[in-house]
Amino acid sequence: MKVLVIGGGGREHAIAWKLASDREIEKVYVAPGNGGTALEDKCENVDLSTTEELINFAKNNDVYYTVVGPEDPLTKGIVDDFEKENLKIFGPCKKGAILEGSKAYSKEFMKKYNVKTAEYEIFNDIKRAVEHLKNCEYPVVIKADGLAAGKGVVICNNYEEGKYVLEDFMVLGSLNKAGKTIVIEEFLEGIEASILSVTDGNTIIPFISAKDHKQVLDGDKGLNTGGMGVIAPNPYVTEDVFKSFEEEIMYPTLKGLKSEKIDFKGIIFFGIMITKKGIYLLEYNVRMGDPETQAVLSLMETSLHEVIKNTLDGNLHKTKILWKNKVATCVVICSGGYPLQYKKNKKILITKPKEKVFIAGAILKENSLYTSGGRVLSVVAVDDTIDKSRKKAYAAIEHIDFHDMFYRKDIGKFK
Ligand code: AMP
Ligand code: GLY
């Protein structure tokens, strides 16, 4: 079988690699892919971007199914477009993708279906929003409604900070359309976890949990990023936490999807907060996480191809997903300056790394890899304990070098 993966980051490299490991898969096309998928066994990059190009490619190349990596095409309705052409595609329809695309919609959905989440109010009108801030307990969380590339959530410590953010989002339009509607939400104190899951709309199966490290500097300091590293499973997700998550968040979500008749054959990524008051849902994403995927798929024993095939056929209830009883450490290596300005086009030297390297922001030119993004690549090591796997991951980084590279030294180091 030939399959197509849409996207070009580290997540898509990991998805393509995992799919390619299945004997039934003959070829994984990746659009547009990156330097890593260019080199990966059985994978081939294809330079396509518009939905029309992708649909034509899938039709003309006997593509059995397509997997969508990032949220952008999902929120634009690529799944509906493929399905209109009778092409199989893994991901939610446009209506399902709003769970990630709109914070206001997702909070209303959570409330309607009793998914445990922080208290909130939604505003379209700045005056009313500012008035509300006067009566809030601080800190408070302000969230822009639409997709905002990670810039749409601000924790405000007092009224002045809150008012400034509201003006920035709602009046000055710093996030364009994204901040015209906002959610003001109760601040939750706790530890975050990422739990991916797969659903065919009738059955939902959680993946192994993961712990992202979002800040750019050691000790969770500095600016927010897409993710600087991951430990899976997340050591804070105990059996009790997992049980509460399933009962108070995951199953109510599935019930909501069914009641709303949302056609969802894909991934739901639950961003949760583990607090003293219980387990809360912070957000839905409707795609795999990056870099969560690199760590989580490294532990998946079952074939991802099998899981996707069964999901698309509505047979997820017959599927069991098995996991290695091990720990994965993923460390992301970035270009100096990330998440702000950084240089590109630096040659990457990798000398016999012992662990798996997933390429994110790098392209292949004349048989060498050159940086093309802020998060350049990640190294994933798997071993029996956090300690052993993180040591292996950091040892492998010794074999990687490019100008101005940096990475967090404390991935998986918990107090
Ligand atoms: P979100 O996109 O909703 O996941 O928010 C991005 C980040 O903001 C989360 O990963 C948390 O670190 C933080 N955050 C969001 N909502 C809350 C909340 N209610 N309380 C505390 N932190 C939050
Ligand atoms: N690593 C967080 C995300 O993919 O949204």
Short mmCIF file of C-alpha atoms and ligand atoms in Angstrom, two decimals:
data_model
loop_
_atom_site.label_atom_id
_atom_site.label_comp_id
_atom_site.label_asym_id
_atom_site.label_seq_id
_atom_site.Cartn_x
_atom_site.Cartn_y
_atom_site.Cartn_z
CA MET A 1 0.00 0.00 0.00
CA LYS A 2 1.03 3.57 -0.63
CA VAL A 3 0.05 6.29 1.83
CA LEU A 4 0.47 10.06 1.99
CA VAL A 5 1.43 12.15 5.04
CA ILE A 6 0.77 15.91 4.95
CA GLY A 7 3.23 18.13 6.81
CA GLY A 8 6.92 18.78 7.13
CA GLY A 9 7.94 18.77 10.79
CA GLY A 10 9.44 16.37 13.30
CA ARG A 11 5.98 14.99 14.02
CA GLU A 12 5.50 14.08 10.36
CA HIS A 13 8.94 12.48 10.20
CA ALA A 14 7.96 10.29 13.16
CA ILE A 15 4.57 9.41 11.61
CA ALA A 16 6.19 8.54 8.26
CA TRP A 17 8.91 6.48 9.96
CA LYS A 18 6.39 4.53 12.02
CA LEU A 19 4.12 3.88 9.02
CA ALA A 20 7.10 2.80 6.90
CA SER A 21 7.98 0.15 9.48
CA ASP A 22 4.81 -1.81 8.59
CA ARG A 23 5.36 -4.61 6.07
CA GLU A 24 2.11 -3.82 4.31
CA ILE A 25 3.35 -0.31 3.46
CA GLU A 26 5.29 -0.04 0.24
CA LYS A 27 5.74 3.72 0.14
CA VAL A 28 5.07 6.75 2.32
CA TYR A 29 4.79 9.98 0.37
CA VAL A 30 5.32 13.07 2.50
CA ALA A 31 4.05 16.48 1.37
CA PRO A 32 6.21 18.51 1.59
CA GLY A 33 8.31 16.50 4.07
CA ASN A 34 11.80 17.54 5.15
CA GLY A 35 15.43 16.41 5.06
CA GLY A 36 14.60 13.55 7.43
CA THR A 37 11.76 12.09 5.40
CA ALA A 38 13.92 12.54 2.27
CA LEU A 39 16.41 10.07 3.77
CA GLU A 40 14.01 7.70 5.56
CA ASP A 41 13.57 4.19 4.23
CA LYS A 42 10.48 3.73 1.97
CA CYS A 43 9.68 7.47 2.19
CA GLU A 44 9.58 10.01 -0.63
CA ASN A 45 8.95 13.74 -0.43
CA VAL A 46 6.46 15.27 -2.83
CA ASP A 47 6.31 19.00 -3.40
CA LEU A 48 2.59 19.65 -3.07
CA SER A 49 0.74 22.25 -1.07
CA THR A 50 -2.79 23.10 -2.19
CA THR A 51 -5.69 20.79 -1.43
CA GLU A 52 -6.30 20.40 -5.14
CA GLU A 53 -2.72 19.26 -5.73
CA LEU A 54 -2.94 16.83 -2.83
CA ILE A 55 -6.25 15.37 -4.02
CA ASN A 56 -4.96 14.93 -7.56
CA PHE A 57 -1.81 13.29 -6.27
CA ALA A 58 -3.76 10.88 -4.06
CA LYS A 59 -6.02 9.93 -6.97
CA ASN A 60 -3.25 9.51 -9.53
CA ASN A 61 -0.83 7.62 -7.31
CA ASP A 62 -3.08 4.99 -5.83
CA VAL A 63 -2.77 6.44 -2.31
CA TYR A 64 -4.64 4.16 0.10
CA TYR A 65 -5.11 6.85 2.74
CA THR A 66 -3.80 10.28 3.69
CA VAL A 67 -2.73 11.34 7.20
CA VAL A 68 -2.89 15.04 8.10
CA GLY A 69 -0.14 16.19 10.49
CA PRO A 70 -0.81 19.88 11.30
CA GLU A 71 -4.01 21.64 12.43
CA ASP A 72 -4.13 24.29 9.71
CA PRO A 73 -5.40 22.14 6.82
CA LEU A 74 -7.81 20.39 9.22
CA THR A 75 -9.45 23.63 10.32
CA LYS A 76 -9.73 24.63 6.66
CA GLY A 77 -11.68 21.44 5.93
CA ILE A 78 -9.22 19.25 4.02
CA VAL A 79 -10.92 16.11 5.36
CA ASP A 80 -14.31 17.15 3.97
CA ASP A 81 -12.66 17.96 0.62
CA PHE A 82 -10.94 14.55 0.39
CA GLU A 83 -14.09 12.71 1.45
CA LYS A 84 -16.13 14.47 -1.24
CA GLU A 85 -13.75 12.82 -3.70
CA ASN A 86 -14.16 9.43 -1.98
CA LEU A 87 -10.57 9.49 -0.76
CA LYS A 88 -9.71 8.03 2.65
CA ILE A 89 -8.18 10.55 5.04
CA PHE A 90 -7.21 10.38 8.72
CA GLY A 91 -8.28 13.47 10.66
CA PRO A 92 -11.47 15.22 11.82
CA CYS A 93 -13.90 16.94 9.48
CA LYS A 94 -14.02 20.74 9.61
CA LYS A 95 -16.73 20.71 12.27
CA GLY A 96 -14.53 18.51 14.49
CA ALA A 97 -11.42 20.61 13.90
CA ILE A 98 -13.17 23.61 15.51
CA LEU A 99 -12.42 21.92 18.84
CA GLU A 100 -8.88 23.18 18.30
CA GLY A 101 -9.66 26.10 16.00
CA SER A 102 -11.91 27.94 18.45
CA LYS A 103 -11.34 28.20 22.19
CA ALA A 104 -14.82 29.65 22.70
CA TYR A 105 -16.45 26.73 20.88
CA SER A 106 -14.34 24.14 22.68
CA LYS A 107 -15.12 25.62 26.11
CA GLU A 108 -18.86 25.61 25.29
CA PHE A 109 -18.54 22.01 24.12
CA MET A 110 -16.77 21.03 27.37
CA LYS A 111 -19.45 22.71 29.46
CA LYS A 112 -22.31 21.15 27.49
CA TYR A 113 -20.91 17.64 27.85
CA ASN A 114 -19.59 17.89 31.41
CA VAL A 115 -15.94 17.67 30.48
CA LYS A 116 -14.07 18.91 33.53
CA THR A 117 -12.49 22.27 32.73
CA ALA A 118 -11.66 25.65 34.32
CA GLU A 119 -14.50 28.17 34.90
CA TYR A 120 -14.71 30.75 32.13
CA GLU A 121 -16.64 33.51 30.40
CA ILE A 122 -16.65 34.41 26.69
CA PHE A 123 -16.62 38.00 25.41
CA ASN A 124 -16.94 39.77 22.05
CA ASP A 125 -17.20 43.17 23.60
CA ILE A 126 -14.13 44.79 25.18
CA LYS A 127 -16.11 46.93 27.61
CA ARG A 128 -17.85 43.93 29.10
CA ALA A 129 -14.60 41.97 29.18
CA VAL A 130 -12.78 44.79 31.02
CA GLU A 131 -15.69 45.10 33.45
CA HIS A 132 -15.44 41.36 34.14
CA LEU A 133 -11.71 41.69 34.89
CA LYS A 134 -12.54 44.05 37.76
CA ASN A 135 -14.25 41.22 39.61
CA CYS A 136 -11.79 38.40 38.82
CA GLU A 137 -9.49 36.63 41.18
CA TYR A 138 -5.89 36.77 39.96
CA PRO A 139 -4.00 35.32 38.22
CA VAL A 140 -6.47 34.95 35.39
CA VAL A 141 -5.99 33.41 31.95
CA ILE A 142 -6.96 35.25 28.76
CA LYS A 143 -7.32 33.17 25.61
CA ALA A 144 -7.82 34.37 22.06
CA ASP A 145 -10.54 32.43 20.27
CA GLY A 146 -8.86 31.45 16.97
CA LEU A 147 -5.60 29.77 15.93
CA ALA A 148 -2.78 32.04 17.10
CA ALA A 149 0.39 29.96 16.64
CA GLY A 150 0.94 29.59 20.39
CA LYS A 151 0.60 33.33 21.10
CA GLY A 152 -3.06 33.35 22.05
CA VAL A 153 -2.88 32.47 25.76
CA VAL A 154 -1.68 34.93 28.39
CA ILE A 155 -1.61 34.53 32.14
CA CYS A 156 -2.32 37.90 33.77
CA ASN A 157 -1.35 38.66 37.35
CA ASN A 158 -3.52 41.73 37.88
CA TYR A 159 -6.20 43.95 36.36
CA GLU A 160 -3.72 46.24 34.53
CA GLU A 161 -2.02 43.32 32.78
CA GLY A 162 -5.40 41.87 31.82
CA LYS A 163 -6.67 45.15 30.41
CA TYR A 164 -3.50 45.57 28.38
CA VAL A 165 -3.90 42.08 26.85
CA LEU A 166 -7.57 42.65 26.06
CA GLU A 167 -6.76 45.89 24.26
CA ASP A 168 -3.92 44.24 22.41
CA PHE A 169 -6.09 41.33 21.22
CA MET A 170 -9.50 42.96 20.80
CA VAL A 171 -8.74 46.53 19.76
CA LEU A 172 -5.26 46.59 18.25
CA GLY A 173 -5.83 43.17 16.64
CA SER A 174 -2.31 41.89 17.34
CA LEU A 175 -3.47 38.35 16.50
CA ASN A 176 -5.58 39.50 13.55
CA LYS A 177 -8.98 37.79 13.66
CA ALA A 178 -7.97 35.35 16.39
CA GLY A 179 -8.43 37.79 19.28
CA LYS A 180 -11.77 39.36 18.39
CA THR A 181 -13.52 36.92 20.68
CA ILE A 182 -11.78 35.98 23.91
CA VAL A 183 -12.18 33.57 26.79
CA ILE A 184 -11.36 34.71 30.33
CA GLU A 185 -10.61 31.67 32.42
CA GLU A 186 -9.86 30.60 35.96
CA PHE A 187 -6.13 29.99 36.53
CA LEU A 188 -5.31 26.41 37.47
CA GLU A 189 -2.19 25.52 39.35
CA GLY A 190 -0.69 22.13 38.69
CA ILE A 191 1.31 19.93 36.39
CA GLU A 192 0.52 19.58 32.71
CA ALA A 193 0.28 16.38 30.72
CA SER A 194 -0.39 15.59 27.09
CA ILE A 195 -2.56 12.61 26.32
CA LEU A 196 -3.13 11.74 22.69
CA SER A 197 -5.93 9.42 21.71
CA VAL A 198 -7.40 7.95 18.56
CA THR A 199 -11.10 7.82 17.76
CA ASP A 200 -13.30 6.61 14.92
CA GLY A 201 -16.28 8.47 16.35
CA ASN A 202 -17.61 5.43 18.23
CA THR A 203 -14.59 4.15 20.13
CA ILE A 204 -11.77 6.13 21.67
CA ILE A 205 -8.42 4.70 22.74
CA PRO A 206 -5.92 6.76 24.74
CA PHE A 207 -2.23 6.62 23.94
CA ILE A 208 0.51 6.52 26.52
CA SER A 209 0.81 9.90 28.33
CA ALA A 210 3.56 12.43 27.67
CA LYS A 211 5.22 15.38 29.41
CA ASP A 212 6.11 18.29 27.16
CA HIS A 213 8.66 20.93 28.21
CA LYS A 214 7.33 24.15 26.71
CA GLN A 215 9.68 26.89 27.89
CA VAL A 216 12.84 27.53 25.96
CA LEU A 217 15.26 27.51 28.93
CA ASP A 218 16.18 25.03 31.64
CA GLY A 219 14.06 25.16 34.77
CA ASP A 220 10.96 26.08 32.71
CA LYS A 221 12.21 29.62 32.21
CA GLY A 222 12.05 31.94 29.21
CA LEU A 223 9.64 32.15 26.32
CA ASN A 224 7.05 29.57 25.35
CA THR A 225 7.92 27.36 22.39
CA GLY A 226 6.27 24.61 20.39
CA GLY A 227 7.96 22.14 22.75
CA MET A 228 11.60 21.58 23.71
CA GLY A 229 11.43 17.94 24.74
CA VAL A 230 9.23 15.16 26.03
CA ILE A 231 9.21 12.30 28.49
CA ALA A 232 6.73 9.49 27.85
CA PRO A 233 5.01 8.15 29.81
CA ASN A 234 4.48 11.26 31.93
CA PRO A 235 5.62 10.33 35.47
CA TYR A 236 2.87 12.47 37.02
CA VAL A 237 0.11 10.57 35.24
CA THR A 238 -0.53 7.88 37.84
CA GLU A 239 -3.21 5.22 37.46
CA ASP A 240 -5.64 7.40 39.43
CA VAL A 241 -4.93 10.42 37.25
CA PHE A 242 -5.47 8.33 34.14
CA LYS A 243 -8.75 6.98 35.50
CA SER A 244 -10.07 10.47 36.27
CA PHE A 245 -8.94 11.63 32.85
CA GLU A 246 -10.85 8.82 31.17
CA GLU A 247 -14.00 9.24 33.23
CA GLU A 248 -14.21 13.02 33.51
CA ILE A 249 -12.63 14.13 30.25
CA MET A 250 -12.14 11.47 27.58
CA TYR A 251 -15.47 9.60 27.62
CA PRO A 252 -17.58 12.75 28.04
CA THR A 253 -15.75 14.12 24.98
CA LEU A 254 -16.63 11.05 22.92
CA LYS A 255 -20.24 11.40 24.05
CA GLY A 256 -20.19 15.01 22.89
CA LEU A 257 -18.80 14.07 19.47
CA LYS A 258 -21.56 11.51 19.04
CA SER A 259 -24.34 13.83 20.22
CA GLU A 260 -23.14 16.62 17.93
CA LYS A 261 -22.84 14.11 15.07
CA ILE A 262 -19.28 15.16 14.42
CA ASP A 263 -17.48 12.92 11.94
CA PHE A 264 -14.17 12.36 13.68
CA LYS A 265 -11.74 9.73 12.50
CA GLY A 266 -8.41 10.88 13.82
CA ILE A 267 -6.46 12.06 16.82
CA ILE A 268 -7.69 13.99 19.82
CA PHE A 269 -4.86 15.42 21.89
CA PHE A 270 -5.97 16.36 25.39
CA GLY A 271 -3.87 19.01 27.14
CA ILE A 272 -4.64 18.42 30.81
CA MET A 273 -3.71 20.00 34.13
CA ILE A 274 -3.22 17.76 37.17
CA THR A 275 -4.24 19.85 40.18
CA LYS A 276 -5.00 19.29 43.84
CA LYS A 277 -8.68 19.72 42.95
CA GLY A 278 -8.61 17.08 40.24
CA ILE A 279 -7.79 16.66 36.58
CA TYR A 280 -8.88 19.45 34.24
CA LEU A 281 -8.92 19.76 30.48
CA LEU A 282 -7.04 22.86 29.27
CA GLU A 283 -7.45 22.33 25.57
CA TYR A 284 -8.18 20.01 22.69
CA ASN A 285 -5.90 19.64 19.73
CA VAL A 286 -7.17 17.65 16.81
CA ARG A 287 -3.82 16.31 15.65
CA MET A 288 -0.76 14.70 17.16
CA GLY A 289 1.55 16.86 19.27
CA ASP A 290 5.02 17.93 18.27
CA PRO A 291 7.34 16.74 19.86
CA GLU A 292 4.99 14.40 21.80
CA THR A 293 4.58 12.21 18.70
CA GLN A 294 8.29 11.55 18.39
CA ALA A 295 8.40 10.10 21.93
CA VAL A 296 5.00 8.39 21.96
CA LEU A 297 5.31 6.62 18.60
CA SER A 298 8.76 5.40 19.68
CA LEU A 299 6.97 3.43 22.40
CA MET A 300 4.09 2.15 20.27
CA GLU A 301 4.40 -1.60 19.83
CA THR A 302 1.32 -1.93 17.61
CA SER A 303 1.52 -0.87 13.99
CA LEU A 304 0.31 2.70 13.48
CA HIS A 305 -0.81 1.62 10.00
CA GLU A 306 -3.08 -0.99 11.60
CA VAL A 307 -4.52 1.62 13.96
CA ILE A 308 -5.21 4.11 11.16
CA LYS A 309 -6.65 1.48 8.83
CA ASN A 310 -9.03 0.23 11.52
CA THR A 311 -10.03 3.79 12.44
CA LEU A 312 -10.90 4.62 8.84
CA ASP A 313 -12.90 1.41 8.52
CA GLY A 314 -14.80 2.14 11.75
CA ASN A 315 -13.21 -0.89 13.38
CA LEU A 316 -11.36 0.73 16.23
CA HIS A 317 -13.34 -1.35 18.74
CA LYS A 318 -11.47 -4.40 17.43
CA THR A 319 -8.08 -2.77 17.94
CA LYS A 320 -5.76 -3.12 20.88
CA ILE A 321 -2.84 -0.73 21.10
CA LEU A 322 0.19 -2.14 22.87
CA TRP A 323 3.02 -0.09 24.32
CA LYS A 324 6.60 -0.89 25.22
CA ASN A 325 7.02 -1.01 28.98
CA LYS A 326 9.82 1.58 28.69
CA VAL A 327 10.46 5.30 28.87
CA ALA A 328 11.17 7.54 25.89
CA THR A 329 13.13 10.78 26.18
CA CYS A 330 12.92 13.23 23.30
CA VAL A 331 15.27 16.23 23.29
CA VAL A 332 14.70 18.94 20.69
CA ILE A 333 17.72 20.75 19.24
CA CYS A 334 17.16 24.31 18.05
CA SER A 335 18.83 27.11 16.13
CA GLY A 336 20.26 29.92 18.30
CA GLY A 337 17.63 32.63 18.78
CA TYR A 338 14.57 30.37 18.59
CA PRO A 339 11.67 31.02 19.35
CA LEU A 340 12.50 34.54 18.08
CA GLN A 341 14.85 35.30 15.16
CA TYR A 342 17.30 32.59 14.15
CA LYS A 343 19.72 31.87 11.31
CA LYS A 344 19.06 29.27 8.64
CA ASN A 345 21.04 27.25 6.15
CA LYS A 346 23.67 25.93 8.56
CA LYS A 347 25.19 22.57 7.70
CA ILE A 348 24.33 19.81 10.18
CA LEU A 349 26.94 17.21 11.02
CA ILE A 350 25.61 13.95 12.39
CA THR A 351 28.16 11.23 13.03
CA LYS A 352 26.74 7.80 13.71
CA PRO A 353 24.15 8.70 16.33
CA LYS A 354 23.14 5.67 18.36
CA GLU A 355 19.57 6.85 18.87
CA LYS A 356 16.79 7.79 16.47
CA VAL A 357 17.01 11.32 15.08
CA PHE A 358 13.83 12.94 13.79
CA ILE A 359 14.39 15.90 11.52
CA ALA A 360 12.07 18.91 11.80
CA GLY A 361 13.48 22.16 10.39
CA ALA A 362 16.17 20.91 8.01
CA ILE A 363 16.37 20.20 4.29
CA LEU A 364 18.54 17.88 2.25
CA LYS A 365 20.89 19.52 -0.26
CA GLU A 366 23.55 17.56 -2.14
CA ASN A 367 23.43 14.76 0.41
CA SER A 368 23.84 17.05 3.41
CA LEU A 369 21.31 18.40 5.88
CA TYR A 370 20.98 22.18 6.31
CA THR A 371 18.90 23.97 8.92
CA SER A 372 15.68 25.59 7.73
CA GLY A 373 13.72 26.16 10.94
CA GLY A 374 13.90 27.01 14.63
CA ARG A 375 13.31 23.53 15.95
CA VAL A 376 15.81 21.67 13.80
CA LEU A 377 15.69 18.07 14.97
CA SER A 378 15.08 15.84 17.94
CA VAL A 379 16.77 12.82 19.40
CA VAL A 380 14.70 10.04 20.96
CA ALA A 381 16.10 7.36 23.25
CA VAL A 382 14.16 4.49 24.79
CA ASP A 383 15.22 2.59 27.89
CA ASP A 384 13.88 1.06 31.12
CA THR A 385 13.88 4.21 33.26
CA ILE A 386 13.73 7.98 32.79
CA ASP A 387 17.31 8.23 33.95
CA LYS A 388 18.66 5.67 31.54
CA SER A 389 16.72 6.99 28.56
CA ARG A 390 17.67 10.61 29.18
CA LYS A 391 21.34 9.67 29.55
CA LYS A 392 21.19 7.86 26.21
CA ALA A 393 19.47 10.77 24.51
CA TYR A 394 22.02 13.29 25.78
CA ALA A 395 24.92 10.99 24.87
CA ALA A 396 23.59 10.80 21.30
CA ILE A 397 23.52 14.60 21.04
CA GLU A 398 27.32 14.55 21.34
CA HIS A 399 27.28 13.22 17.77
CA ILE A 400 25.34 16.18 16.39
CA ASP A 401 26.69 19.59 15.56
CA PHE A 402 25.67 22.75 13.74
CA HIS A 403 26.42 26.44 14.14
CA ASP A 404 24.77 27.98 17.21
CA MET A 405 22.74 24.90 18.16
CA PHE A 406 21.19 24.69 21.60
CA TYR A 407 18.88 22.45 23.59
CA ARG A 408 17.51 22.11 27.10
CA LYS A 409 19.74 20.09 29.42
CA ASP A 410 16.99 19.22 31.87
CA ILE A 411 14.44 17.27 29.85
CA GLY A 412 13.11 14.60 32.20
CA LYS A 413 14.83 16.04 35.25
CA PHE A 414 12.02 16.36 37.74
CA LYS A 415 12.29 17.89 41.19
P1 AMP B 1 -3.89 26.20 25.81
O1 AMP B 1 -3.59 26.57 24.41
O2 AMP B 1 -5.30 26.44 26.21
O3 AMP B 1 -3.41 24.81 26.19
O4 AMP B 1 -2.95 27.11 26.70
C1 AMP B 1 -1.56 27.16 26.50
C2 AMP B 1 -0.85 27.04 27.82
O5 AMP B 1 -1.31 28.03 28.73
C3 AMP B 1 -1.10 25.71 28.52
O6 AMP B 1 -0.24 24.72 28.06
C4 AMP B 1 -0.86 26.10 29.96
O7 AMP B 1 0.52 26.13 30.25
C5 AMP B 1 -1.38 27.51 30.04
N1 AMP B 1 -2.79 27.54 30.49
C6 AMP B 1 -3.89 27.48 29.71
N2 AMP B 1 -5.02 27.51 30.44
C7 AMP B 1 -4.63 27.60 31.72
C8 AMP B 1 -5.33 27.69 32.97
N3 AMP B 1 -6.66 27.71 33.04
N4 AMP B 1 -4.60 27.77 34.09
C9 AMP B 1 -3.25 27.78 34.04
N5 AMP B 1 -2.53 27.71 32.91
C10 AMP B 1 -3.20 27.63 31.76
N1 GLY B 2 3.75 20.20 21.90
C1 GLY B 2 2.50 20.81 21.96
C2 GLY B 2 1.71 20.78 20.73
O1 GLY B 2 2.00 20.08 19.79
O2 GLY B 2 0.70 21.49 20.66
#
